[in-house]
Short mmCIF file of C-alpha atoms in Angstrom, two decimals:
data_model
loop_
_atom_site.label_atom_id
_atom_site.label_comp_id
_atom_site.label_asym_id
_atom_site.label_seq_id
_atom_site.Cartn_x
_atom_site.Cartn_y
_atom_site.Cartn_z
CA MET A 9 -38.78 -32.84 52.28
CA LEU A 10 -35.92 -30.86 50.44
CA ILE A 11 -37.91 -32.00 47.59
CA PHE A 12 -41.13 -30.26 48.67
CA SER A 13 -38.99 -27.14 49.33
CA PHE A 14 -37.27 -26.88 45.72
CA PHE A 15 -41.04 -26.87 44.03
CA CYS A 16 -42.10 -24.26 46.29
CA VAL A 17 -39.46 -21.96 45.63
CA TYR A 18 -39.53 -22.60 42.34
CA TYR A 19 -43.45 -22.24 41.89
CA ASN A 20 -43.08 -18.82 43.75
CA PHE A 21 -40.35 -17.78 41.27
CA LEU A 22 -42.66 -18.84 38.06
CA ASN A 23 -45.02 -16.80 39.45
CA ASN A 24 -43.22 -14.01 40.37
CA SER A 25 -41.29 -13.57 36.81
CA SER A 26 -45.10 -13.72 34.98
CA LEU A 27 -46.44 -11.32 37.64
CA GLN A 28 -43.33 -8.95 36.25
CA THR A 29 -43.68 -9.17 33.39
CA HIS A 30 -47.54 -8.95 32.81
CA THR A 31 -47.19 -5.43 35.12
CA GLN A 32 -44.06 -4.30 32.31
CA THR A 33 -46.42 -3.08 29.33
CA PRO A 34 -44.64 -1.77 26.54
CA TYR A 35 -44.54 2.23 26.26
CA HIS A 36 -46.36 2.30 23.67
CA GLU A 37 -49.56 0.72 24.81
CA THR A 38 -50.10 2.83 27.56
CA GLU A 39 -49.01 6.62 26.21
CA LYS A 40 -49.79 6.73 22.46
CA PRO A 41 -49.34 10.38 21.27
CA THR A 42 -51.80 12.25 19.60
CA PRO A 43 -52.13 11.30 16.01
CA HIS A 44 -52.17 15.42 15.54
CA PRO A 45 -48.47 15.50 13.57
CA GLN A 46 -47.85 19.01 14.11
CA GLU A 47 -48.40 19.50 18.58
CA PRO A 48 -48.47 15.91 19.31
CA THR A 49 -48.87 15.17 23.41
CA ILE A 50 -48.17 13.03 26.06
CA THR A 51 -50.50 11.14 28.21
CA GLN A 52 -49.56 10.35 31.54
CA SER A 53 -50.55 7.21 33.75
CA PRO A 54 -51.21 8.36 37.03
CA GLN A 55 -48.11 6.40 38.84
CA LYS A 56 -45.93 7.49 35.81
CA GLN A 57 -42.79 9.55 38.01
CA LYS A 58 -41.27 12.28 36.44
CA PRO A 59 -38.40 11.34 34.46
CA THR A 60 -34.53 12.13 35.16
CA GLN A 61 -32.37 13.95 33.02
CA THR A 62 -28.47 13.95 33.29
CA PRO A 63 -25.58 15.78 34.91
CA HIS A 64 -24.28 17.24 31.14
CA PRO A 65 -24.81 21.25 30.96
CA GLN A 66 -25.11 21.40 27.72
CA GLU A 67 -28.19 19.10 26.63
CA PRO A 68 -30.59 17.06 29.04
CA THR A 69 -31.62 14.18 27.88
CA ILE A 70 -34.49 11.68 29.35
CA THR A 71 -33.81 8.08 29.98
CA GLN A 72 -35.86 5.26 28.45
CA SER A 73 -37.12 1.71 28.77
CA PRO A 74 -35.26 -0.27 25.64
CA GLN A 75 -39.48 -0.51 24.18
CA LYS A 76 -40.34 3.49 24.78
CA GLN A 77 -41.48 5.05 21.67
CA LYS A 78 -40.77 8.60 21.52
CA PRO A 79 -42.88 10.48 19.59
CA THR A 80 -42.93 12.11 16.60
CA GLN A 81 -41.87 16.07 17.03
CA THR A 82 -41.76 18.71 13.96
CA PRO A 83 -37.68 20.04 12.94
CA HIS A 84 -38.49 23.43 14.13
CA LEU A 85 -38.63 22.16 17.77
CA GLY A 86 -35.56 22.16 18.34
CA HIS A 87 -34.05 19.90 21.73
CA LEU A 88 -38.31 19.59 23.13
CA ARG A 89 -38.94 17.19 25.46
CA LYS A 90 -41.49 15.70 27.63
CA VAL A 91 -40.65 16.92 30.80
CA ASP A 92 -41.94 20.54 29.45
CA LEU A 93 -45.24 19.68 29.55
CA GLU A 94 -45.64 19.21 33.53
CA VAL A 95 -47.85 20.15 35.03
CA ILE A 96 -46.62 23.10 37.07
CA VAL A 97 -47.35 23.56 40.99
CA ASP A 98 -48.28 26.80 42.05
CA GLU A 99 -45.49 27.33 45.02
CA LYS A 100 -43.48 30.36 45.42
CA LEU A 101 -40.07 29.95 44.11
CA SER A 102 -36.42 30.51 45.73
CA THR A 103 -35.55 33.91 43.45
CA LEU A 104 -32.18 34.91 42.58
CA PRO A 105 -31.23 38.13 45.66
CA ILE A 106 -31.06 41.79 43.82
CA VAL A 107 -28.11 43.26 45.40
CA ASN A 108 -28.30 46.89 44.81
CA ASN A 109 -31.31 47.22 42.60
CA ARG A 110 -28.81 45.37 40.18
CA ILE A 111 -30.73 42.49 37.47
CA ASN A 112 -28.61 39.94 35.27
CA ALA A 113 -30.05 39.21 31.96
CA LYS A 114 -28.34 36.72 30.24
CA PHE A 115 -28.75 36.22 26.69
CA MET A 116 -28.94 32.27 25.49
CA THR A 117 -28.78 32.92 22.18
CA ARG A 118 -27.83 35.26 19.63
CA TYR A 119 -29.30 37.40 16.81
CA TRP A 120 -29.05 37.23 13.43
CA ASP A 121 -25.51 35.81 13.84
CA GLN A 122 -24.39 39.35 16.01
CA ASP A 123 -22.32 38.78 18.66
CA ILE A 124 -24.58 39.96 21.66
CA LEU A 125 -21.41 39.81 24.18
CA LYS A 126 -21.36 43.59 24.26
CA ASP A 127 -22.59 44.13 28.25
CA GLN A 128 -25.29 45.99 28.17
CA ILE A 129 -26.70 48.61 30.37
CA GLU A 130 -29.88 50.28 30.46
CA VAL A 131 -31.11 51.94 34.10
CA CYS A 132 -34.48 51.46 34.38
CA ASN A 133 -37.76 53.07 36.40
CA VAL A 134 -40.32 50.55 37.90
CA GLY A 135 -42.66 52.09 40.39
CA GLY A 136 -40.70 55.08 40.91
CA GLU A 137 -37.38 52.98 41.57
CA LYS A 138 -34.29 53.19 39.84
CA TYR A 139 -32.93 49.34 38.50
CA GLN A 140 -29.89 48.79 36.74
CA LEU A 141 -30.70 45.86 33.93
CA ASN A 142 -27.25 44.13 32.90
CA MET A 143 -27.74 41.95 29.73
CA SER A 144 -25.39 40.14 28.57
CA MET A 145 -23.79 36.20 27.60
CA HIS A 146 -21.25 36.50 30.14
CA HIS A 147 -23.32 36.16 33.14
CA GLN A 148 -22.14 32.57 34.92
CA ASP A 149 -26.03 30.65 35.12
CA SER A 150 -25.83 31.28 38.64
CA ASP A 151 -25.94 34.49 38.69
CA ALA A 152 -28.96 35.60 36.05
CA HIS A 153 -32.25 36.45 37.76
CA ILE A 154 -33.74 36.29 33.56
CA GLN A 155 -33.27 34.08 30.73
CA ALA A 156 -34.01 35.64 27.31
CA TYR A 157 -33.83 33.69 24.17
CA TYR A 158 -34.72 34.97 20.32
CA ASP A 159 -36.88 33.80 18.94
CA SER A 160 -35.37 33.61 15.00
CA ASP A 161 -32.20 31.71 16.79
CA ILE A 162 -34.34 28.76 18.45
CA VAL A 163 -34.11 26.60 14.81
CA ASP A 164 -30.55 27.99 13.04
CA ARG A 165 -28.20 28.14 16.59
CA TYR A 166 -27.67 24.90 18.78
CA VAL A 167 -29.94 26.54 21.98
CA ARG A 168 -29.53 25.34 25.40
CA TRP A 169 -32.13 24.89 28.08
CA LEU A 170 -31.45 25.44 31.19
CA ASP A 171 -33.96 23.40 33.97
CA THR A 172 -33.79 26.24 36.23
CA PRO A 173 -37.63 27.14 37.64
CA ASN A 174 -36.17 29.69 39.93
CA VAL A 175 -35.18 31.79 36.46
CA PRO A 176 -37.81 33.13 34.76
CA LYS A 177 -37.66 32.48 30.92
CA VAL A 178 -38.06 35.75 28.15
CA LEU A 179 -38.63 34.71 24.58
CA LEU A 180 -37.79 38.04 22.25
CA ASN A 181 -39.15 38.57 18.51
CA PRO A 182 -38.83 41.35 17.00
CA GLU A 183 -39.73 39.97 13.35
CA SER A 184 -43.11 38.80 12.58
CA PHE A 185 -45.71 36.23 14.07
CA ALA A 186 -46.45 34.51 11.40
CA LYS A 187 -42.65 33.81 11.20
CA SER A 188 -42.01 33.01 14.08
CA ARG A 189 -39.89 29.92 14.50
CA CYS A 190 -41.48 28.90 18.39
CA ALA A 191 -44.16 31.88 19.70
CA LYS A 192 -46.39 30.62 17.13
CA HIS A 193 -46.58 26.93 17.88
CA HIS A 194 -47.33 26.18 21.28
CA LYS A 195 -44.81 22.76 22.05
CA CYS A 196 -42.29 25.60 21.93
CA VAL A 197 -43.70 28.49 23.25
CA SER A 198 -44.94 26.70 26.45
CA ARG A 199 -41.36 26.52 27.53
CA PHE A 200 -40.88 30.28 27.97
CA ASN A 201 -42.71 32.59 31.01
CA TRP A 202 -43.10 35.88 29.12
CA VAL A 203 -43.42 36.61 25.45
CA VAL A 204 -42.16 40.50 24.18
CA SER A 205 -42.66 40.25 20.58
CA THR A 206 -43.81 42.63 17.84
CA ALA A 207 -47.59 40.91 18.56
CA ILE A 208 -50.27 42.88 20.13
CA GLY A 209 -51.68 40.66 23.16
CA ASP A 210 -48.36 39.27 23.86
CA ASP A 211 -46.54 40.77 27.80
CA ALA A 212 -44.99 43.14 25.75
CA VAL A 213 -45.31 44.57 22.43
CA TRP A 214 -41.50 45.30 20.52
CA PRO A 215 -42.17 49.20 18.64
CA TYR A 216 -40.55 49.85 15.64
CA PHE A 217 -41.46 53.30 16.44
CA SER A 218 -41.16 54.63 19.76
CA PRO A 219 -44.09 57.30 20.75
CA LEU A 220 -41.93 59.39 21.94
CA ALA A 221 -40.66 60.13 18.92
CA ILE A 222 -44.10 61.27 17.86
CA LYS A 223 -43.94 64.52 20.10
CA SER A 224 -40.36 65.26 19.60
CA ASN A 225 -40.68 64.86 15.55
CA PHE A 226 -43.89 66.47 15.45
CA PHE A 227 -45.70 68.06 18.30
CA ASN A 228 -45.71 71.51 17.72
CA LYS A 229 -44.25 71.61 14.29
CA PRO A 230 -46.68 72.21 11.59
CA LEU A 231 -46.24 72.44 7.94
CA SER A 232 -45.35 75.64 7.10
CA ASP A 233 -45.17 75.68 3.30
CA PHE A 234 -46.63 72.30 1.48
CA GLN A 235 -45.31 73.93 -2.04
CA LYS A 236 -41.73 74.10 -0.70
CA ILE A 237 -41.55 70.96 1.82
CA VAL A 238 -43.12 68.72 0.52
CA MET A 239 -43.83 69.48 -3.95
CA ASN A 240 -40.37 71.28 -4.11
CA PRO A 241 -37.77 68.14 -3.99
CA LYS A 242 -39.76 66.00 -5.45
CA LEU A 243 -40.16 68.24 -9.02
CA GLU A 244 -36.35 68.74 -9.05
CA PHE A 245 -35.71 65.13 -8.20
CA ARG A 246 -38.29 64.48 -11.36
CA LYS A 247 -36.48 67.05 -13.42
CA GLU A 248 -33.29 65.55 -12.70
CA ASP A 249 -34.11 62.05 -13.98
CA LYS A 250 -35.92 63.24 -16.67
CA ARG A 251 -32.76 65.01 -17.95
CA GLU A 252 -30.52 61.53 -17.35
CA TYR A 253 -33.28 59.48 -18.89
CA GLU A 254 -33.35 61.63 -21.81
CA SER A 255 -29.25 61.50 -21.93
CA ASN A 256 -29.15 57.86 -22.09
CA SER A 257 -29.51 57.60 -26.20
CA SER A 258 -30.91 53.89 -26.02
CA ASN A 259 -34.22 55.02 -24.44
CA THR A 260 -36.90 55.86 -26.97
CA GLU A 261 -40.15 56.43 -24.99
CA PRO A 262 -40.79 59.31 -24.04
CA TYR A 263 -40.01 60.35 -20.25
CA GLN A 264 -42.78 59.31 -17.77
CA PRO A 265 -41.99 59.44 -13.62
CA ALA A 266 -43.19 56.72 -11.43
CA LEU A 267 -44.89 57.85 -9.03
CA ALA A 268 -44.28 55.53 -6.03
CA SER A 269 -41.34 54.03 -4.85
CA TRP A 270 -40.50 50.46 -3.19
CA PHE A 271 -37.63 48.73 -1.39
CA ALA A 272 -38.25 45.19 -0.79
CA SER A 273 -35.02 42.42 -0.08
CA ASN A 274 -37.59 39.53 1.39
CA CYS A 275 -39.69 38.22 -2.15
CA ASP A 276 -40.87 34.91 0.10
CA PHE A 277 -45.21 35.48 -1.09
CA LEU A 278 -45.79 32.29 2.25
CA TYR A 279 -47.06 34.86 4.28
CA SER A 280 -47.60 37.88 2.01
CA ASN A 281 -49.24 38.73 -1.94
CA ARG A 282 -47.55 41.90 -1.76
CA LYS A 283 -44.86 40.81 -5.08
CA PHE A 284 -47.83 40.14 -7.04
CA TYR A 285 -49.86 43.15 -6.11
CA ILE A 286 -47.75 45.45 -7.01
CA GLN A 287 -46.99 43.42 -10.43
CA GLU A 288 -49.89 44.04 -11.01
CA MET A 289 -50.23 48.04 -10.69
CA MET A 290 -47.33 47.90 -12.38
CA ASN A 291 -49.43 47.44 -15.41
CA HIS A 292 -51.21 50.46 -14.06
CA MET A 293 -48.70 52.90 -13.15
CA LYS A 294 -45.08 53.93 -13.06
CA ILE A 295 -42.97 52.03 -9.43
CA ASP A 296 -39.27 52.31 -9.59
CA SER A 297 -38.88 48.95 -7.42
CA TYR A 298 -35.33 49.09 -5.55
CA GLY A 299 -34.36 45.59 -4.72
CA PRO A 300 -34.13 42.36 -5.86
CA CYS A 301 -37.89 42.11 -6.05
CA LEU A 302 -39.19 43.48 -9.29
CA ASN A 303 -36.62 45.36 -9.85
CA THR A 304 -37.09 47.91 -12.18
CA ARG A 305 -34.16 50.44 -10.65
CA HIS A 306 -30.49 50.70 -8.54
CA LEU A 307 -29.50 53.55 -6.03
CA LYS A 308 -26.68 55.26 -7.61
CA ASP A 309 -23.97 53.44 -5.19
CA ASP A 310 -25.75 50.48 -5.09
CA ASP A 311 -26.11 49.70 -1.53
CA ARG A 312 -29.59 49.52 0.10
CA THR A 313 -28.93 48.70 3.41
CA LYS A 314 -27.43 52.83 3.79
CA LEU A 315 -30.40 53.92 5.87
CA ASN A 316 -30.14 57.87 4.74
CA GLU A 317 -29.47 56.83 1.22
CA LYS A 318 -32.56 54.73 1.40
CA ILE A 319 -34.61 57.73 3.39
CA LYS A 320 -33.48 60.70 0.88
CA THR A 321 -34.48 58.12 -2.87
CA ILE A 322 -37.79 57.41 -0.92
CA THR A 323 -38.44 61.46 0.07
CA LYS A 324 -38.16 61.96 -4.04
CA TYR A 325 -41.26 60.18 -4.56
CA LYS A 326 -45.03 61.05 -3.70
CA PHE A 327 -45.96 57.59 -2.58
CA TYR A 328 -44.71 55.39 -1.03
CA LEU A 329 -45.63 51.04 -0.58
CA SER A 330 -45.33 50.14 2.14
CA PHE A 331 -46.09 46.37 2.34
CA GLU A 332 -45.34 44.25 4.75
CA ASN A 333 -44.24 40.58 4.86
CA SER A 334 -46.53 40.49 6.62
CA TYR A 335 -50.52 41.11 7.82
CA CYS A 336 -50.42 40.69 11.90
CA ARG A 337 -51.02 42.75 14.60
CA GLY A 338 -49.16 45.41 15.97
CA TYR A 339 -46.11 44.26 13.47
CA ILE A 340 -45.55 47.61 10.93
CA THR A 341 -42.25 48.54 10.59
CA GLU A 342 -40.19 51.39 10.33
CA LYS A 343 -41.17 52.69 6.86
CA PRO A 344 -44.22 54.35 7.01
CA TYR A 345 -42.64 56.64 9.84
CA GLN A 346 -39.94 57.52 7.70
CA CYS A 347 -42.57 58.47 5.07
CA LEU A 348 -44.69 60.36 7.58
CA GLN A 349 -41.19 62.23 8.92
CA ASN A 350 -39.98 62.74 5.26
CA ASN A 351 -43.29 64.20 3.23
CA VAL A 352 -44.64 61.08 1.80
CA VAL A 353 -48.04 59.59 1.75
CA PRO A 354 -47.23 55.84 2.64
CA VAL A 355 -49.56 53.26 0.72
CA LEU A 356 -50.54 50.60 3.39
CA MET A 357 -50.62 47.11 3.21
CA VAL A 358 -50.83 45.86 6.68
CA HIS A 359 -53.72 44.02 8.81
CA PRO A 360 -56.29 46.61 9.42
CA ASP A 361 -55.98 46.63 13.53
CA ASN A 362 -52.65 48.83 12.42
CA LEU A 363 -53.86 51.32 11.60
CA LYS A 364 -54.98 53.18 14.23
CA LEU A 365 -50.67 53.29 14.82
CA MET A 366 -50.40 55.95 12.14
CA PRO A 367 -52.62 59.24 11.76
CA ARG A 368 -55.34 59.66 10.69
CA GLY A 369 -55.67 61.15 7.39
CA SER A 370 -52.35 60.28 6.32
CA TYR A 371 -52.02 57.12 4.42
CA ILE A 372 -53.88 55.29 1.68
CA TYR A 373 -55.19 51.71 3.17
CA VAL A 374 -54.81 48.20 0.16
CA GLY A 375 -57.88 47.82 1.05
CA HIS A 376 -60.17 50.70 0.83
CA TYR A 377 -59.59 49.52 -3.09
CA LYS A 378 -61.13 46.76 -4.36
CA SER A 379 -58.15 45.73 -6.99
CA PRO A 380 -54.69 47.06 -7.50
CA LYS A 381 -55.84 48.59 -10.43
CA GLU A 382 -58.46 50.54 -9.07
CA LEU A 383 -55.19 51.59 -6.53
CA ALA A 384 -52.69 52.65 -9.02
CA GLU A 385 -55.84 55.09 -11.07
CA TYR A 386 -56.44 56.60 -7.13
CA LEU A 387 -52.90 57.20 -7.39
CA ILE A 388 -52.80 58.47 -11.12
CA LYS A 389 -55.25 60.79 -10.30
CA LEU A 390 -53.68 62.32 -7.22
CA GLU A 391 -51.02 62.64 -9.34
CA ASN A 392 -53.50 65.09 -11.60
CA ASP A 393 -54.45 66.97 -8.58
CA ASP A 394 -52.59 68.58 -6.10
CA LYS A 395 -55.24 69.62 -3.84
CA GLU A 396 -56.64 66.54 -2.84
CA TYR A 397 -52.73 64.95 -2.82
CA GLN A 398 -51.87 68.03 -0.14
CA LYS A 399 -55.22 66.64 2.15
CA TYR A 400 -52.76 63.73 2.75
CA PHE A 401 -50.73 66.17 4.75
CA ALA A 402 -53.21 68.06 7.23
CA TRP A 403 -52.68 65.98 10.31
CA ARG A 404 -49.30 67.75 10.09
CA ASN A 405 -51.81 71.11 12.16
CA ASP A 406 -53.97 68.75 13.55
CA PRO A 407 -53.35 68.89 17.29
CA ALA A 408 -56.29 66.45 17.39
CA ILE A 409 -55.17 64.01 15.56
CA LEU A 410 -51.53 64.13 16.66
CA GLN A 411 -53.02 63.59 19.93
CA GLU A 412 -55.19 60.65 18.81
CA TRP A 413 -51.86 58.90 17.05
CA TYR A 414 -49.70 59.68 20.31
CA ASP A 415 -52.22 58.38 22.81
CA ASN A 416 -53.26 55.03 20.42
CA SER A 417 -49.24 53.93 20.39
CA MET A 418 -48.77 54.80 24.01
CA ALA A 419 -51.24 52.02 24.37
CA VAL A 420 -49.70 50.07 22.50
CA PHE A 421 -46.68 49.83 22.96
CA GLY A 422 -46.02 51.80 25.91
CA ASP A 423 -42.95 54.78 26.65
CA THR A 424 -40.34 52.12 27.57
CA SER A 425 -37.41 50.22 26.06
CA ILE A 426 -37.69 47.00 25.54
CA LYS A 427 -35.10 46.54 28.30
CA CYS A 428 -36.90 48.50 30.14
CA LYS A 429 -40.09 46.38 29.69
CA ILE A 430 -38.01 43.08 30.91
CA VAL A 431 -37.64 44.84 34.19
CA GLU A 432 -41.05 45.85 34.70
CA LEU A 433 -41.50 42.31 33.55
CA TYR A 434 -39.25 40.66 36.88
CA ILE A 435 -39.60 43.45 38.75
CA LYS A 436 -43.94 43.20 39.10
CA TRP A 437 -43.42 38.93 39.42
CA ILE A 438 -41.18 39.67 42.07
CA LYS A 439 -43.38 42.25 44.01
CA GLU A 440 -46.70 39.84 44.04
CA GLY A 441 -44.29 37.25 45.86
CA ALA A 442 -42.77 35.05 43.19
CA TRP A 443 -45.11 32.29 42.84
CA THR A 444 -44.51 29.78 39.74
CA LEU A 445 -45.14 31.12 37.04
CA PRO A 446 -47.89 29.77 34.43
CA LYS A 447 -45.85 28.94 30.71
CA SER A 448 -47.01 30.89 27.51
CA TYR A 449 -49.13 30.38 24.92
CA PRO A 450 -49.20 31.16 21.27
CA LEU A 451 -51.90 33.97 19.74
CA LYS A 452 -54.80 33.07 18.11
CA ASN A 453 -56.05 35.00 15.24
CA ALA A 454 -53.13 37.28 15.57
CA CYS A 455 -51.97 36.96 11.25
CA LEU A 456 -54.18 37.59 8.25
CA HIS A 457 -54.09 35.21 5.00
CA ALA A 458 -51.13 35.64 2.64
CA ASP A 459 -53.90 36.10 0.19
CA PHE A 460 -56.67 38.50 2.31
CA PHE A 461 -55.65 41.83 -0.64
CA ASP A 462 -56.72 39.97 -3.59
CA SER A 463 -54.18 40.66 -6.45
CA VAL A 464 -55.44 38.97 -9.94
CA SER A 465 -51.93 37.90 -10.37
CA THR A 466 -51.56 35.77 -7.43
CA PRO A 467 -50.67 31.86 -7.80
CA SER A 468 -53.79 30.20 -7.80
CA PHE A 469 -51.91 27.67 -5.52
CA LEU A 470 -52.07 30.04 -2.96
CA ASP A 471 -55.20 29.02 -2.36
CA GLU A 472 -55.04 25.64 -1.46
CA ASN A 473 -51.89 26.57 0.84
CA LYS A 474 -53.79 29.73 2.91
CA ILE A 475 -51.67 30.41 5.59
CA LYS A 476 -53.50 29.43 8.64
CA GLU A 477 -52.91 30.89 12.12
#
């Protein structure tokens, strides 16, 4: 009897071991990541439980079985984890109370190595009620209503991701969408609930030029004397420039004035072929290029970072080549507006949708010309015809065009600051019930290819490596 009992126990032990071995299938056999190299996804079985996290406050980790294989991830995604791909369940969240209409936004990253530790306070009017936004890196995690991250810091600086479903995360991207390190990648941007960027289509658009400045700088301020205000300063500069040129005995060629100027420090051609376009234009007209890109001239104090010096220099030329480093909807920097304020005609290389953010008749658009040569020839034509050149300033005296410009800019940018736009998003969410926020997704077709504006000098390899949205 004792022997029979021993065999029964042994038989049950073998069956249990076999069953256990069969049910513990290795991770890589049941949850293979998709073969897409850029955005690997993870399929989950119905019985799979949410992975647990260690309580370490700096870098959450996920416990894995020894056999579990970690799916490959692209370097720019930083500390991304599978847990962030969990399906969101719609439910009301327990949010931090707003006391005395004060909202705390905590900076989770630093922008461009600049220490934004200074407490930034701004009063915002939302729905007729005033709120005070306090933005700082000093807030305790438990005291933050909002967490703010800068897109440019996602890779270069250590990013501390917090598992705080009750606190909305906002991604700030004041640069081009094409150069985004997070906003254009699904695995990264899906961490965030709101995106504030320069791209039209995001939750709020980051402007380089406030629509309110249109009214203050141009409304009821007509251009009274074209010759005195626009032409005379340029002619005076040419006289001084000619004297300086001819005083240098090493200059043997006759003096030739430059018709346009260009300031650029970013010579990268991954998202824009502007460098090669301008290089071809230089074969047909004289352009003064300040900076490392196709440099032909230096500022006298050799400090291109001084805004006033740059603007004073731009004002001396008839045209300024406002060629952006990428062609994305909504991305148009401050230089075209500086041209308008200082009586210079901007030559624009931008996404065509951005033209509505400029007053009609104030600019020359690269896309209207078949080649750099054709554009250069047109600028030379305007150089020799003051009446035609003067037409590019008619908008200054046209209230209808000014109003249209203001309305278009307001429709895209609004009249509130970036900080107040964040407050608006938060208050709207609270008043709607503070339901679980959806994840953000990358914009589609936000940017054009680098070689959208063809140049005969563009390297052939750009055709093989077109930038995709």
